[in-house]
Amino acid sequence: MKVLKFGGTSVGSAATIRMVKEIVLQQKEDTIVVVSALGGVTDLILNAARIASTGTDDFHPLLAEIKNRHKQAINELFNGSGAMVYIAEELLDELEQILTGITLVGELTAKTLDRIAGIGERISSHLVAQFIPGAVRIDSAELIQTDSNFGKARVDFGITNQKIKKEFAEFTGIAILPGFIAKNAKGEFTTLGRGGSDYTAAIMAAALKVDSLEIWTDVDGFMTADPRVISKAYTIPELTYSEAMELSHFGAKVIYPPTILPVYQIGIPIRIKNTFNPENEGTLILSSAKTPKERPIKGISSISGISLVTLQGIGMVGVTGISMRLFTALASVSVNVILISQASSENSISVAIDEHAVELAESAIRNEFEKEIETGQVSKIDIERELSVVAIVGENMKHTTGIAGKLFSTIGKNGINIIAIAQGASELNISWVVKTLELRKTLNVVHESFFLSENVELNVFLMGVGTVGSSLLQQLQKQQQKLLDEKHLKMKLTGVANSRKMVFQREGIEMNSFKEMLEQSEKKSSLQGFVDEMKDMNIYNSVFVDCTASDEVSNFYKEILSANISVVTANKVAASSTYENYIGLKNMAKQKGVKFLFETNVGAGLPIINTLNDLVNSGDRILKIEAVLSGTLNFIFNTISEELPLSKTIRMAKEQGYSEPDPRMDLNGVDVARKILILARESGYPLEMEDITIDRFVPDDFFDGSLDDFWKNISQLDVGFEEKRKRLETENKKWRFVAQYENGKALIGLQEVDSRHPFYDLEGSNNLVMYTTERYNEFPMLIKGYGAGASVTAAGVFADLIKVSNI
């Protein structure tokens, strides 16, 4: 024999009742079917009763809706005729008479409420029994006997089990029973409390020792997390009874926790199935469940609408009975405690309760500890509102070290503040309290951290879609599938802006259509607006990418990092600003557990800074840095010849995209100065820009005036440079614009190098850096390669994004 329970929206319409019929008729054994009320009907009845208790007859619109729902289902299933119409009308007339009586006396007792609360179940059971061929209706209220604790009656299992066994001793076929309802010894209706229909099914299953209990609902089973919040959540194949109870207690509304107890005591498996997706295997709940070793937690659950009440005072330390008095006070006013957290010093106890019970709880606690408050032993009763409790559940957590460390490290890195923590000695669950505003982010962070999601997601917010930004998106799009397949990394463009418009999309923006989306966007571009939107979206694993050269954008880095959003930038301004600002940003990133990466600030895609960091972090000391760091200037001095004078090579550098739109930005040496400044700082030296000497090869007066003036006058230098070039040619030497740092001093200028120097064979726009260190002293370390161009710079930004993802 098997017991099936259908509930919630699963019995909410004629279409779903047809699904119930199909599922039940497929059973190959004797079957007991427990049904709850038509979807939402019980809530309508309770609301109507509350309205009636105020002494008004304003309950009639709700009563009309209750009647209409039943009428609609009956019309669709039975063409509005037959015995079902009479039964429904009789029960609905009973409901109306009782509601009218409540109105007349202006009072709603728990006993009266129990009598009408189960009318929806009573009608639904008649309806389903009539619709399924060969099915018979059996009244569970005549089988389940309880005490007279109306609203949440306690079952007398001795009498109940005898009645059930007697009723089904010779039974074969299909039995339809209403859930939720029972009767006391006097024959008065009682109810089994919240989730009572599940409980009815479990009582039947346990009494008859059936092979299995199936709970049919509107989800595929227990999920690793709430799928409305986490799209990647999936069904958990197996759970132990304890795990299922913990997940249910902490908000996974798949099954009512007391349901498990009767079948748990006997060891009857419970299968959670989806009425609308019967082919899915669902979740199996049993004594011992399979758990992959790499996934020690089974699921994440949460409860919102929580307040935290904290009783605090030094006078509580070492005093026995404080906890007992606190919980007795709360119990006296029927306040349920969801979570308990106590300081080891005993100077504070925090309890999480439903937010609707706060005033009641506070009053009870103040009454209980009135003397201690007066004498100062209890210093305060603190209340924090708009909170949520989150829990991870899994029996295998007790066999796995580092779970709590990994959990709280991940949460902290994403800027989520934990307000209270609770963990039992059994390690079956770890629970903590966060602000409700942080709940979505918390669930996503934890779900991904424990590999419940197959892929790591990185949410990219891109500012600047010029040559570098556009090239970056092209590269991301090209590599997106490969990263997903091989590294399980999903790069998601969540926000993007140019100088005019900006677009944000939590689900991700298609990288091949971002331009069209920007054009169609109604959001005008604003730096503060962009940053505010990032912060308001509050998405985990977020990174801000700056592909501009804007001073103004860099001014927002501190605010972005402080919001626990990583920063990856091709913009040199921040790292080459004042040392105080530079080190402040580094420290902010470290404090918040996020990344501040700027590899492309020096040498585009070359691993110059990353290599330097590795040297310093491994204990090496940088003694000297020599570098050709301007791809633009190197291109110019590799291209200059008798046929191509200085002025023409400068124009070629601009036309071929090596230089800035205004090439004076490259010729004045400031760009190189910024780069050597960054390298010196990353080596551990607190250098400022004014500490760098720049020996320009173009006279200062060429930098005055307009760009047009510059182009008119620059040819005046051609003759002088050609004479020097010829001399260099005869001496087998070349020009290199070199940056050098040593002994606290930095110097930048044009140098002549011979064929024995490593800089001599530096071709095209390549860069080269030499690090002389304590370890690499006699033979310095060399890093050489393309140091300019949009594609290699974008590749460097891409590499930094990979570092942020930590794959």
Short mmCIF file of C-alpha atoms in Angstrom, two decimals, residues 275-680:
data_model
loop_
_atom_site.label_atom_id
_atom_site.label_comp_id
_atom_site.label_asym_id
_atom_site.label_seq_id
_atom_site.Cartn_x
_atom_site.Cartn_y
_atom_site.Cartn_z
CA THR A 275 2.33 17.22 -9.81
CA PHE A 276 3.13 19.22 -12.95
CA ASN A 277 6.34 17.33 -13.73
CA PRO A 278 5.67 13.73 -12.66
CA GLU A 279 8.56 12.32 -14.73
CA ASN A 280 11.06 14.06 -12.47
CA GLU A 281 12.47 11.78 -9.77
CA GLY A 282 12.08 14.45 -7.10
CA THR A 283 13.73 14.17 -3.69
CA LEU A 284 13.88 10.97 -1.64
CA ILE A 285 14.01 11.37 2.15
CA LEU A 286 15.28 8.40 4.12
CA SER A 287 17.47 7.37 7.05
CA SER A 288 20.78 7.41 5.20
CA ALA A 289 21.28 9.50 2.07
CA LYS A 290 24.03 9.56 -0.53
CA THR A 291 26.18 12.70 -0.51
CA PRO A 292 29.06 13.38 -2.92
CA LYS A 293 32.26 13.94 -0.91
CA GLU A 294 32.99 17.17 -2.75
CA ARG A 295 29.64 18.60 -1.66
CA PRO A 296 29.41 18.39 2.12
CA ILE A 297 26.35 20.63 2.31
CA LYS A 298 23.03 19.57 0.87
CA GLY A 299 21.23 22.87 0.60
CA ILE A 300 20.77 26.46 1.66
CA SER A 301 17.59 27.77 3.20
CA SER A 302 16.43 31.09 4.60
CA ILE A 303 13.69 32.80 6.58
CA SER A 304 12.90 36.49 6.11
CA GLY A 305 10.84 38.82 8.29
CA ILE A 306 13.07 38.25 11.30
CA SER A 307 14.04 40.53 14.18
CA LEU A 308 16.94 39.93 16.55
CA VAL A 309 16.35 40.62 20.24
CA THR A 310 19.52 40.89 22.35
CA LEU A 311 19.59 40.85 26.13
CA GLN A 312 22.90 42.33 27.29
CA GLY A 313 24.58 43.20 30.56
CA ILE A 314 27.80 42.52 32.45
CA GLY A 315 25.68 41.59 35.45
CA MET A 316 24.52 38.49 33.56
CA VAL A 317 28.00 36.91 33.55
CA GLY A 318 28.11 33.80 35.72
CA VAL A 319 24.50 34.18 36.88
CA THR A 320 22.57 30.91 36.59
CA GLY A 321 19.06 30.81 35.23
CA ILE A 322 19.27 33.82 32.90
CA SER A 323 18.69 31.77 29.74
CA MET A 324 15.90 29.79 31.37
CA ARG A 325 14.13 32.98 32.45
CA LEU A 326 14.51 34.51 28.97
CA PHE A 327 13.01 31.54 27.18
CA THR A 328 10.29 31.08 29.80
CA ALA A 329 9.29 34.72 29.33
CA LEU A 330 9.07 34.26 25.56
CA ALA A 331 7.17 30.98 25.89
CA SER A 332 4.65 32.61 28.22
CA VAL A 333 3.54 34.86 25.36
CA SER A 334 3.85 32.09 22.72
CA VAL A 335 6.84 33.63 20.94
CA ASN A 336 8.77 31.03 18.96
CA VAL A 337 12.58 31.31 18.93
CA ILE A 338 14.10 30.55 15.52
CA LEU A 339 17.79 30.98 16.36
CA ILE A 340 19.87 31.45 19.51
CA SER A 341 23.31 33.05 19.70
CA GLN A 342 25.12 33.61 22.99
CA ALA A 343 28.46 35.27 23.74
CA SER A 344 30.93 32.90 25.41
CA SER A 345 31.40 35.49 28.18
CA GLU A 346 27.65 35.18 28.92
CA ASN A 347 27.20 38.97 28.79
CA SER A 348 24.67 38.77 25.95
CA ILE A 349 22.08 36.42 24.51
CA SER A 350 20.48 37.04 21.10
CA VAL A 351 17.33 35.35 19.83
CA ALA A 352 15.85 35.57 16.36
CA ILE A 353 12.05 35.78 16.31
CA ASP A 354 9.29 36.61 13.85
CA GLU A 355 9.17 40.39 13.34
CA HIS A 356 5.44 40.46 14.17
CA ALA A 357 6.17 39.23 17.70
CA VAL A 358 8.78 41.88 18.59
CA GLU A 359 6.61 44.13 20.77
CA LEU A 360 5.15 41.13 22.60
CA ALA A 361 8.62 39.68 23.17
CA GLU A 362 10.16 42.94 24.35
CA SER A 363 7.37 43.54 26.83
CA ALA A 364 7.68 40.01 28.25
CA ILE A 365 11.47 40.32 28.61
CA ARG A 366 11.25 43.73 30.29
CA ASN A 367 8.71 42.38 32.78
CA GLU A 368 10.86 39.36 33.56
CA PHE A 369 14.09 41.33 34.02
CA GLU A 370 12.57 44.49 35.53
CA LYS A 371 14.75 44.38 38.68
CA GLU A 372 17.95 43.64 36.74
CA ILE A 373 17.27 46.57 34.41
CA GLU A 374 16.71 48.88 37.38
CA THR A 375 19.96 47.82 39.08
CA GLY A 376 21.97 47.93 35.83
CA GLN A 377 22.73 44.20 35.76
CA VAL A 378 20.97 44.17 32.39
CA SER A 379 22.19 47.24 30.50
CA LYS A 380 19.96 47.07 27.46
CA ILE A 381 17.48 45.14 25.37
CA ASP A 382 18.49 45.77 21.78
CA ILE A 383 16.24 45.07 18.78
CA GLU A 384 17.39 44.84 15.17
CA ARG A 385 14.76 44.62 12.45
CA GLU A 386 14.51 43.74 8.75
CA LEU A 387 16.75 40.70 9.08
CA SER A 388 16.87 37.19 7.61
CA VAL A 389 18.22 33.90 8.87
CA VAL A 390 20.26 31.81 6.44
CA ALA A 391 21.30 28.21 7.06
CA ILE A 392 23.43 25.64 5.30
CA VAL A 393 22.47 22.05 6.00
CA GLY A 394 24.28 18.75 5.53
CA GLU A 395 25.13 15.78 7.73
CA ASN A 396 28.53 15.42 6.06
CA MET A 397 29.63 18.83 7.33
CA LYS A 398 30.72 17.19 10.58
CA HIS A 399 33.23 15.10 8.64
CA THR A 400 34.65 18.01 6.65
CA THR A 401 37.11 20.54 8.08
CA GLY A 402 37.12 24.19 7.09
CA ILE A 403 33.42 24.54 6.23
CA ALA A 404 32.81 27.47 8.60
CA GLY A 405 36.09 29.14 7.58
CA LYS A 406 35.28 28.94 3.90
CA LEU A 407 31.69 30.04 4.51
CA PHE A 408 32.44 33.19 6.48
CA SER A 409 35.50 34.10 4.40
CA THR A 410 33.41 34.04 1.24
CA ILE A 411 30.59 36.01 2.81
CA GLY A 412 32.97 38.64 4.20
CA LYS A 413 34.84 39.02 0.91
CA ASN A 414 31.57 39.98 -0.74
CA GLY A 415 30.90 42.70 1.82
CA ILE A 416 28.09 40.96 3.69
CA ASN A 417 27.97 41.66 7.41
CA ILE A 418 27.03 38.75 9.68
CA ILE A 419 24.99 39.93 12.65
CA ALA A 420 24.70 36.66 14.61
CA ILE A 421 25.85 33.06 14.22
CA ALA A 422 24.61 29.74 15.59
CA GLN A 423 26.02 26.25 15.11
CA GLY A 424 25.03 23.08 16.93
CA ALA A 425 27.60 20.55 18.15
CA SER A 426 26.19 18.03 15.67
CA GLU A 427 27.34 20.33 12.81
CA LEU A 428 24.17 19.45 10.92
CA ASN A 429 23.64 23.11 10.14
CA ILE A 430 25.33 26.47 10.44
CA SER A 431 22.93 29.40 10.73
CA TRP A 432 23.57 33.11 10.63
CA VAL A 433 21.67 36.38 10.52
CA VAL A 434 22.06 39.05 7.82
CA LYS A 435 20.16 42.13 6.74
CA THR A 436 17.29 41.23 4.43
CA LEU A 437 18.73 43.63 1.85
CA GLU A 438 21.79 41.33 1.70
CA LEU A 439 19.79 38.07 1.46
CA ARG A 440 19.85 37.59 -2.32
CA LYS A 441 23.57 38.29 -2.46
CA THR A 442 24.23 35.98 0.51
CA LEU A 443 22.36 33.06 -1.04
CA ASN A 444 24.15 33.45 -4.37
CA VAL A 445 27.58 33.76 -2.74
CA VAL A 446 27.13 30.68 -0.56
CA HIS A 447 25.51 28.62 -3.32
CA GLU A 448 28.46 29.25 -5.60
CA SER A 449 31.13 28.96 -2.93
CA PHE A 450 30.18 25.41 -2.03
CA PHE A 451 30.05 24.29 -5.66
CA LEU A 452 26.32 23.74 -5.60
CA SER A 453 26.58 25.68 -8.84
CA GLU A 454 28.79 24.08 -11.43
CA ASN A 455 30.12 27.40 -12.70
CA VAL A 456 31.73 30.44 -11.11
CA GLU A 457 30.13 33.68 -12.26
CA LEU A 458 31.95 36.98 -12.59
CA ASN A 459 29.71 40.04 -12.98
CA VAL A 460 31.53 42.64 -15.07
CA PHE A 461 30.65 46.34 -15.02
CA LEU A 462 32.53 48.04 -17.87
CA MET A 463 33.17 51.75 -18.10
CA GLY A 464 34.53 52.83 -21.49
CA VAL A 465 33.89 51.02 -24.77
CA GLY A 466 36.50 52.68 -26.97
CA THR A 467 39.26 50.72 -28.70
CA VAL A 468 40.39 48.87 -25.55
CA GLY A 469 36.90 48.33 -24.09
CA SER A 470 35.45 47.09 -27.38
CA SER A 471 38.43 44.80 -27.94
CA LEU A 472 37.98 43.40 -24.42
CA LEU A 473 34.33 42.54 -25.10
CA GLN A 474 35.27 40.87 -28.38
CA GLN A 475 37.84 38.74 -26.58
CA LEU A 476 35.44 37.89 -23.77
CA GLN A 477 32.77 36.86 -26.24
CA LYS A 478 35.21 34.74 -28.23
CA GLN A 479 36.52 32.93 -25.14
CA GLN A 480 33.24 32.80 -23.24
CA GLN A 481 32.25 29.25 -24.16
CA LYS A 482 35.76 27.88 -23.73
CA LEU A 483 36.04 29.38 -20.25
CA LEU A 484 32.66 27.92 -19.38
CA ASP A 485 33.50 24.46 -20.72
CA GLU A 486 37.08 24.16 -19.46
CA LYS A 487 37.27 26.44 -16.42
CA HIS A 488 33.60 26.55 -15.38
CA LEU A 489 33.88 30.33 -15.42
CA LYS A 490 30.99 32.41 -16.70
CA MET A 491 31.96 35.98 -17.61
CA LYS A 492 28.78 38.03 -17.49
CA LEU A 493 28.54 41.63 -18.70
CA THR A 494 26.14 43.09 -16.12
CA GLY A 495 26.63 46.80 -16.75
CA VAL A 496 28.24 48.91 -19.48
CA ALA A 497 28.57 52.62 -20.19
CA ASN A 498 30.01 54.99 -22.75
CA SER A 499 30.17 58.78 -22.46
CA ARG A 500 26.45 59.15 -23.29
CA LYS A 501 24.42 56.13 -22.16
CA MET A 502 24.58 53.24 -19.72
CA VAL A 503 22.82 49.87 -19.45
CA PHE A 504 22.42 47.39 -16.59
CA GLN A 505 20.97 43.89 -16.67
CA ARG A 506 21.20 41.43 -13.78
CA GLU A 507 20.78 38.43 -16.11
CA GLY A 508 23.62 39.64 -18.34
CA ILE A 509 23.99 41.77 -21.48
CA GLU A 510 24.75 40.06 -24.77
CA MET A 511 28.29 41.15 -25.64
CA ASN A 512 27.62 41.21 -29.36
CA SER A 513 24.69 43.60 -28.96
CA PHE A 514 25.87 45.98 -26.25
CA LYS A 515 26.16 48.87 -28.73
CA GLU A 516 22.54 48.56 -29.78
CA MET A 517 21.43 48.32 -26.15
CA LEU A 518 23.40 51.45 -25.30
CA GLU A 519 21.80 53.32 -28.18
CA GLN A 520 18.32 52.26 -27.09
CA SER A 521 18.92 52.92 -23.39
CA GLU A 522 17.10 55.80 -21.71
CA LYS A 523 19.68 56.01 -18.93
CA LYS A 524 22.07 58.88 -19.42
CA SER A 525 25.68 58.15 -18.53
CA SER A 526 26.78 59.41 -15.14
CA LEU A 527 29.78 58.26 -13.13
CA GLN A 528 28.01 58.60 -9.80
CA GLY A 529 24.89 57.04 -11.31
CA PHE A 530 26.93 54.08 -12.62
CA VAL A 531 28.55 53.50 -9.24
CA ASP A 532 25.24 53.86 -7.39
CA GLU A 533 23.60 51.34 -9.72
CA MET A 534 26.39 48.82 -9.12
CA LYS A 535 26.00 49.22 -5.38
CA ASP A 536 22.19 49.04 -5.50
CA MET A 537 22.26 45.85 -7.59
CA ASN A 538 24.43 44.36 -4.82
CA ILE A 539 25.53 41.40 -6.95
CA TYR A 540 28.11 38.94 -5.66
CA ASN A 541 31.47 38.53 -7.45
CA SER A 542 31.27 41.97 -9.05
CA VAL A 543 34.18 43.72 -10.76
CA PHE A 544 34.39 47.25 -12.12
CA VAL A 545 36.52 47.53 -15.27
CA ASP A 546 37.88 50.96 -16.22
CA CYS A 547 38.94 51.17 -19.86
CA THR A 548 39.09 54.96 -19.87
CA ALA A 549 41.97 57.36 -19.24
CA SER A 550 39.80 59.60 -17.08
CA ASP A 551 40.97 61.24 -13.87
CA GLU A 552 37.33 61.55 -12.82
CA VAL A 553 36.62 57.82 -13.13
CA SER A 554 39.66 56.95 -11.00
CA ASN A 555 38.32 59.19 -8.23
CA PHE A 556 35.52 56.67 -7.68
CA TYR A 557 37.78 53.65 -7.05
CA LYS A 558 37.74 54.06 -3.28
CA GLU A 559 33.94 54.15 -3.16
CA ILE A 560 33.74 51.11 -5.44
CA LEU A 561 36.28 49.07 -3.44
CA SER A 562 34.57 50.00 -0.18
CA ALA A 563 31.38 48.45 -1.61
CA ASN A 564 33.30 45.15 -1.97
CA ILE A 565 33.50 45.44 -5.73
CA SER A 566 36.87 44.58 -7.30
CA VAL A 567 38.53 47.07 -9.65
CA VAL A 568 40.45 46.15 -12.79
CA THR A 569 41.81 49.17 -14.63
CA ALA A 570 43.79 50.07 -17.71
CA ASN A 571 43.72 53.65 -16.44
CA LYS A 572 47.09 54.71 -14.94
CA VAL A 573 45.78 57.73 -13.05
CA ALA A 574 44.98 56.10 -9.70
CA ALA A 575 48.13 53.99 -9.33
CA SER A 576 50.30 56.98 -10.29
CA SER A 577 48.46 59.56 -8.17
CA THR A 578 49.75 60.56 -4.75
CA TYR A 579 51.35 57.76 -2.79
CA GLU A 580 48.76 58.26 -0.07
CA ASN A 581 45.91 57.62 -2.53
CA TYR A 582 47.72 54.68 -4.16
CA ILE A 583 48.44 52.88 -0.88
CA GLY A 584 44.97 53.77 0.42
CA LEU A 585 43.35 51.97 -2.52
CA LYS A 586 45.64 48.95 -2.04
CA ASN A 587 44.78 48.80 1.65
CA MET A 588 41.05 49.25 0.99
CA ALA A 589 41.07 46.29 -1.41
CA LYS A 590 42.95 44.18 1.14
CA GLN A 591 40.60 45.19 3.95
CA LYS A 592 37.50 44.35 1.90
CA GLY A 593 38.92 41.10 0.50
CA VAL A 594 38.59 42.22 -3.12
CA LYS A 595 41.10 42.88 -5.91
CA PHE A 596 42.63 46.12 -7.19
CA LEU A 597 44.49 45.10 -10.35
CA PHE A 598 46.21 47.30 -12.93
CA GLU A 599 48.63 45.07 -14.84
CA THR A 600 48.02 46.95 -18.09
CA ASN A 601 49.19 50.24 -16.54
CA VAL A 602 52.74 49.18 -17.46
CA GLY A 603 53.44 47.27 -20.65
CA ALA A 604 49.86 46.59 -21.79
CA GLY A 605 49.46 42.80 -21.79
CA LEU A 606 53.00 41.98 -20.60
CA PRO A 607 53.16 40.34 -17.13
CA ILE A 608 55.39 43.09 -15.75
CA ILE A 609 53.59 43.98 -12.52
CA ASN A 610 52.48 40.42 -11.79
CA THR A 611 56.08 39.17 -12.08
CA LEU A 612 57.30 42.02 -9.91
CA ASN A 613 54.70 41.16 -7.26
CA ASP A 614 55.81 37.53 -7.28
CA LEU A 615 59.44 38.56 -6.74
CA VAL A 616 58.61 40.88 -3.84
CA ASN A 617 56.10 38.52 -2.23
CA SER A 618 58.63 35.69 -2.32
CA GLY A 619 61.13 37.81 -0.33
CA ASP A 620 63.33 39.13 -3.13
CA ARG A 621 64.38 42.81 -3.06
CA ILE A 622 64.36 45.01 -6.16
CA LEU A 623 67.68 46.84 -6.50
CA LYS A 624 67.30 48.41 -9.91
CA ILE A 625 64.71 48.76 -12.67
CA GLU A 626 65.64 49.64 -16.25
CA ALA A 627 62.92 49.73 -18.84
CA VAL A 628 61.74 50.85 -22.23
CA LEU A 629 58.10 51.41 -21.41
CA SER A 630 56.70 53.46 -24.27
CA GLY A 631 55.67 51.40 -27.25
CA THR A 632 54.96 54.68 -29.04
CA LEU A 633 58.47 56.10 -28.55
CA ASN A 634 60.12 52.80 -29.30
CA PHE A 635 58.16 52.64 -32.57
CA ILE A 636 59.32 56.17 -33.42
CA PHE A 637 63.02 55.49 -32.79
CA ASN A 638 62.90 52.13 -34.58
CA THR A 639 61.21 53.73 -37.60
CA ILE A 640 63.20 56.97 -37.97
CA SER A 641 65.51 56.93 -40.99
CA GLU A 642 66.92 59.12 -43.72
CA GLU A 643 63.63 58.79 -45.64
CA LEU A 644 61.42 59.04 -42.54
CA PRO A 645 62.41 61.98 -40.37
CA LEU A 646 61.25 62.49 -36.79
CA SER A 647 58.11 64.46 -37.71
CA LYS A 648 56.88 61.78 -40.11
CA THR A 649 57.47 58.91 -37.67
CA ILE A 650 55.46 60.77 -35.01
CA ARG A 651 52.58 61.14 -37.48
CA MET A 652 52.89 57.45 -38.44
CA ALA A 653 52.67 56.46 -34.76
CA LYS A 654 49.43 58.39 -34.45
CA GLU A 655 47.95 57.04 -37.70
CA GLN A 656 48.76 53.44 -36.78
CA GLY A 657 47.22 53.78 -33.33
CA TYR A 658 50.40 53.56 -31.26
CA SER A 659 50.21 57.07 -29.84
CA GLU A 660 47.55 59.04 -28.03
CA PRO A 661 45.32 61.25 -30.25
CA ASP A 662 47.58 64.04 -29.07
CA PRO A 663 51.09 62.52 -29.43
CA ARG A 664 52.53 65.14 -27.11
CA MET A 665 51.10 62.99 -24.29
CA ASP A 666 53.69 60.37 -25.27
CA LEU A 667 56.52 62.74 -26.20
CA ASN A 668 56.47 64.66 -22.90
CA GLY A 669 57.56 61.57 -20.95
CA VAL A 670 54.75 61.79 -18.39
CA ASP A 671 53.28 58.45 -19.47
CA VAL A 672 56.64 56.73 -18.96
CA ALA A 673 57.09 58.56 -15.66
CA ARG A 674 53.78 57.16 -14.44
CA LYS A 675 54.85 53.65 -15.38
CA ILE A 676 58.24 53.75 -13.60
CA LEU A 677 56.49 55.35 -10.62
CA ILE A 678 54.05 52.41 -10.47
CA LEU A 679 56.87 49.87 -10.75
CA ALA A 680 58.87 51.57 -7.99
#
